PDB file of C-alpha atoms in Angstrom:
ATOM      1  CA  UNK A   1     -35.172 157.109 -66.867  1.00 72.00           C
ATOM      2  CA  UNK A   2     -35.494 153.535 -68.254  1.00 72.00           C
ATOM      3  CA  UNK A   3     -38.354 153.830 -69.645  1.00 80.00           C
ATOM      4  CA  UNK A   4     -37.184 156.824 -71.518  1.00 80.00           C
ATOM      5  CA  UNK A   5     -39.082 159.451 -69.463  1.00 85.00           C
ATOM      6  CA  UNK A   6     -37.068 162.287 -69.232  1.00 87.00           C
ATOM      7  CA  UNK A   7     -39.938 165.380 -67.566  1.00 88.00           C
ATOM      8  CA  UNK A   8     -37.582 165.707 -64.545  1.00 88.00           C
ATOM      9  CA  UNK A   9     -34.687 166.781 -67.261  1.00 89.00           C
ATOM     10  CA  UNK A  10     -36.378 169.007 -69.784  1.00 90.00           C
ATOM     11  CA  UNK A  11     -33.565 170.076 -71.757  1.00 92.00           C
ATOM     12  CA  UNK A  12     -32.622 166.459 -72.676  1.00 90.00           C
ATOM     13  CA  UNK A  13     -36.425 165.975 -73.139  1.00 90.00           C
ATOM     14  CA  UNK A  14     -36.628 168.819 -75.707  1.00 92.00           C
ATOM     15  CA  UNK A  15     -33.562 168.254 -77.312  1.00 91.00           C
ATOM     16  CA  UNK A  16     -34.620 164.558 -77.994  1.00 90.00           C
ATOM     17  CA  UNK A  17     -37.849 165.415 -78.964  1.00 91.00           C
ATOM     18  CA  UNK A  18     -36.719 168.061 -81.504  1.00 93.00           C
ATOM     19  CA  UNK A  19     -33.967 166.048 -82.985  1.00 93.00           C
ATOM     20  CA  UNK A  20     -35.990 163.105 -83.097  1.00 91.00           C
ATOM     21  CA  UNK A  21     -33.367 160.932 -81.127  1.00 90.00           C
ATOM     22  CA  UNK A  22     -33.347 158.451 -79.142  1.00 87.00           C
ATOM     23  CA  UNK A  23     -30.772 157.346 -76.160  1.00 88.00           C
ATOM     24  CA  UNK A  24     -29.030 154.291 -76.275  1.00 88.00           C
ATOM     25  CA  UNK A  25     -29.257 151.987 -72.752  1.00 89.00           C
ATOM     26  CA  UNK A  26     -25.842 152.198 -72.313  1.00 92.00           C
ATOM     27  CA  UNK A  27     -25.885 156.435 -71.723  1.00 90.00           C
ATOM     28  CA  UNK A  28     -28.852 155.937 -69.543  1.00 91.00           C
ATOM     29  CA  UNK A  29     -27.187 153.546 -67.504  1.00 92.00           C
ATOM     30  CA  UNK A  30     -24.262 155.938 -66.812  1.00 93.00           C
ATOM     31  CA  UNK A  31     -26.699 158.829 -66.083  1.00 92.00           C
ATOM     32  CA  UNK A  32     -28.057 156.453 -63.767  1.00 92.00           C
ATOM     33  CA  UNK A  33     -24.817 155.814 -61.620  1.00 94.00           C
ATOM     34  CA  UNK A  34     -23.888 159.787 -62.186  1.00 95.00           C
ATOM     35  CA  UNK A  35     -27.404 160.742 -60.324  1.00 93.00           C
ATOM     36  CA  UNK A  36     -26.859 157.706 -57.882  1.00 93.00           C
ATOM     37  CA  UNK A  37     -23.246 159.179 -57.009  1.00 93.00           C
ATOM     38  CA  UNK A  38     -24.075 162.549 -56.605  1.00 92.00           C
ATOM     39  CA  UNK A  39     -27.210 161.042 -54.287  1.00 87.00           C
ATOM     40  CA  UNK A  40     -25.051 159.500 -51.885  1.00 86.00           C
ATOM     41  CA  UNK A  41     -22.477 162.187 -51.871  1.00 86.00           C
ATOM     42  CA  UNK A  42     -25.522 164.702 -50.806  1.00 81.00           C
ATOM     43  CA  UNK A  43     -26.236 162.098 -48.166  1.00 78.00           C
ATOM     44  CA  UNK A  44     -22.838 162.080 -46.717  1.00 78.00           C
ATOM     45  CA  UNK A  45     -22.567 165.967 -46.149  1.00 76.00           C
ATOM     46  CA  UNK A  46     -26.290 166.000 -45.928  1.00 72.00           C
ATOM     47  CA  UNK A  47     -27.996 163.344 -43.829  1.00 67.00           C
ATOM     48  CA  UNK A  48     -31.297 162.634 -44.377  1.00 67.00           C
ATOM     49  CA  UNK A  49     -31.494 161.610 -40.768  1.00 70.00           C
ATOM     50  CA  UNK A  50     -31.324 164.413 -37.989  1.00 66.00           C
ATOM     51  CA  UNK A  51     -30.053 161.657 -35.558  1.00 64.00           C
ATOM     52  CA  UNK A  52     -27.189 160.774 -37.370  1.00 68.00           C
ATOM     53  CA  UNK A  53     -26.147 164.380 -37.850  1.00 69.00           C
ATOM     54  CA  UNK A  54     -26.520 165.155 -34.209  1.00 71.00           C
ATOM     55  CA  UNK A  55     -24.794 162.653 -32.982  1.00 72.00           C
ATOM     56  CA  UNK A  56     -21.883 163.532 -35.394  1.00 73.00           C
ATOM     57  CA  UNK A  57     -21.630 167.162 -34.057  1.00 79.00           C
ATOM     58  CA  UNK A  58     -22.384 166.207 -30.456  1.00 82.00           C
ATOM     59  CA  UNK A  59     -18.630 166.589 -29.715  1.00 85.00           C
ATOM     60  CA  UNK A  60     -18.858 170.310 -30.917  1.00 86.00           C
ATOM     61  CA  UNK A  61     -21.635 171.108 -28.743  1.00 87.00           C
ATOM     62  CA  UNK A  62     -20.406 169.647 -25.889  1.00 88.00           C
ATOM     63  CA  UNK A  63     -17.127 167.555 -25.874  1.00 88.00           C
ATOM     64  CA  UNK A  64     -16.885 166.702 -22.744  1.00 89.00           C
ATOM     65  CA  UNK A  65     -19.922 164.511 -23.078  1.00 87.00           C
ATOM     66  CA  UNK A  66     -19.159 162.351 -25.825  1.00 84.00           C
ATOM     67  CA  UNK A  67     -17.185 158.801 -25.110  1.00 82.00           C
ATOM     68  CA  UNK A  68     -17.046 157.389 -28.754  1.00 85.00           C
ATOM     69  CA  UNK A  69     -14.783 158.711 -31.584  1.00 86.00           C
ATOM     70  CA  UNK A  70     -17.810 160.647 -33.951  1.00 84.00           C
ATOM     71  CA  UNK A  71     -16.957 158.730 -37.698  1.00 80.00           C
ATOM     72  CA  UNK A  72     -15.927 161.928 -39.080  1.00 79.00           C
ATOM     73  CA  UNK A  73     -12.997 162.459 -36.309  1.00 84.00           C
ATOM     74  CA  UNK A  74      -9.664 160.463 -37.436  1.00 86.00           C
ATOM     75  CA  UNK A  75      -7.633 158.882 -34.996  1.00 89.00           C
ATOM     76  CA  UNK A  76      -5.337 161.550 -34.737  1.00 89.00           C
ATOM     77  CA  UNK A  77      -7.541 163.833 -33.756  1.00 87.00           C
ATOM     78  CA  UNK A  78      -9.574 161.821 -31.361  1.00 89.00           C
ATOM     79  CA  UNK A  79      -6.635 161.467 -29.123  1.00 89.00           C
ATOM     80  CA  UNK A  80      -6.104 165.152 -29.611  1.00 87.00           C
ATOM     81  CA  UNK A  81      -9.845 165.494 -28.618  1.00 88.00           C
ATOM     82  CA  UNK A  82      -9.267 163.164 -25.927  1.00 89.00           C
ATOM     83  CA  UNK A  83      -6.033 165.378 -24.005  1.00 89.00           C
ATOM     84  CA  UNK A  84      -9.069 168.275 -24.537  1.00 87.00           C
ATOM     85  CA  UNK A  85     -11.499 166.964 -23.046  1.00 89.00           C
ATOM     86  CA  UNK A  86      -9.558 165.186 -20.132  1.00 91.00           C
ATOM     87  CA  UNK A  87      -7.737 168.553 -19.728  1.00 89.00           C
ATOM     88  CA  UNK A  88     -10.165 170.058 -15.904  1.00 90.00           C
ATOM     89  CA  UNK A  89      -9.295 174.035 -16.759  1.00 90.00           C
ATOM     90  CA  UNK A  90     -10.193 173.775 -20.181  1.00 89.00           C
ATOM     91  CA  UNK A  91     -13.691 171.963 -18.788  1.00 90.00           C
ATOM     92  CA  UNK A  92     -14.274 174.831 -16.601  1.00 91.00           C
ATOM     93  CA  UNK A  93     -13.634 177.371 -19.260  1.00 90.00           C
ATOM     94  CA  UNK A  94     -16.234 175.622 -21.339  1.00 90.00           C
ATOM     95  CA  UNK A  95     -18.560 176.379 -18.512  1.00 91.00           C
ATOM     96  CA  UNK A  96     -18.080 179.771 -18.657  1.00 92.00           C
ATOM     97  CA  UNK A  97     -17.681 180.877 -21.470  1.00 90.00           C
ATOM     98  CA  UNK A  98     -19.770 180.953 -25.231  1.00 91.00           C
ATOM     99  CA  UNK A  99     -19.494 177.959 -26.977  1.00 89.00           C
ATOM    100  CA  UNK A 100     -17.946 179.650 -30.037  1.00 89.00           C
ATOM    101  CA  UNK A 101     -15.804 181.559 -27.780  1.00 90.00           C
ATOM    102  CA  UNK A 102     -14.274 178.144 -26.029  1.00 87.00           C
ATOM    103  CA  UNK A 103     -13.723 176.941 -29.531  1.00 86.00           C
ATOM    104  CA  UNK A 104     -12.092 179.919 -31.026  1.00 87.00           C
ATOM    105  CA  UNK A 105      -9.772 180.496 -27.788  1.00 85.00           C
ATOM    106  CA  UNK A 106      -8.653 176.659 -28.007  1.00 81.00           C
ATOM    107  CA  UNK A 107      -8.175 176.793 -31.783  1.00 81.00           C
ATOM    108  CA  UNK A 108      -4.169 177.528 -31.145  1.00 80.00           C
ATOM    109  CA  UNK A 109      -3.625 174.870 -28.635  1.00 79.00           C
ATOM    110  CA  UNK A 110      -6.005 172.289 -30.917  1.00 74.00           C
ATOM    111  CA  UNK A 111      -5.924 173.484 -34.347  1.00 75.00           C
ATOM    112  CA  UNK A 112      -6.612 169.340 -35.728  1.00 72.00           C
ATOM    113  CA  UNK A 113      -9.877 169.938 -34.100  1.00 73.00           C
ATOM    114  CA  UNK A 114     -10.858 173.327 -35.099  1.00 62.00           C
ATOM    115  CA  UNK A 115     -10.650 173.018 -38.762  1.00 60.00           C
TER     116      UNK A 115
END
């Protein structure tokens, strides 16, 4: 974009080339931070790194294995997580039941964590 190359936008690239305009630095510049905003907000909901998203939804696959509040959990809810997971019965049913299953039958008793 600084150097006024615009093929990955085509309808500014037309519309500059048929009005015979050019863009000032300053609108390029906040083009620039719009596209680097909406990059790191795709980043956040989707990571780039497989690791960091599993270990994020660990606690949903299996919370009786995970020992660490996951960065998306707030305080709040990790102690709610933690009376779960420290709660025997409810680690049993998670044994034997579906995963979604345990989830949706603990949604009333947890409903911080099933949202």
């Amino acid at each position: 974009m600084r150097s006024n190359e615009f093929d990955c936008f085509l309808t500014i690239k037309y519309f500059l080339e048929e009005e015979g305009v050019e863009i000032n630095e300053v609108f390029i510049e906040e083009m620039i931070q719009h596209l680097t905003g909406l990059n790191e907000g795709f980043n956040q909901y989707f990571p780039n790194d497989q690791q960091v998203k599993y270990k994020n939804e660990l606690w949903i696959k299996n919370p009786f294995i995970v020992n660490t509040r996951p960065p998306a959990m707030s305080v709040k809810e990790y102690e709610t997580f933690i009376e779960l997971t420290s709660d025997s019965s409810l680690q049993e049913k998670f044994k034997t039941m579906p995963l979604a299953e345990f989830w949706c039958s603990s949604k009333d008793e947890n409903p911080q964590l099933s949202q």
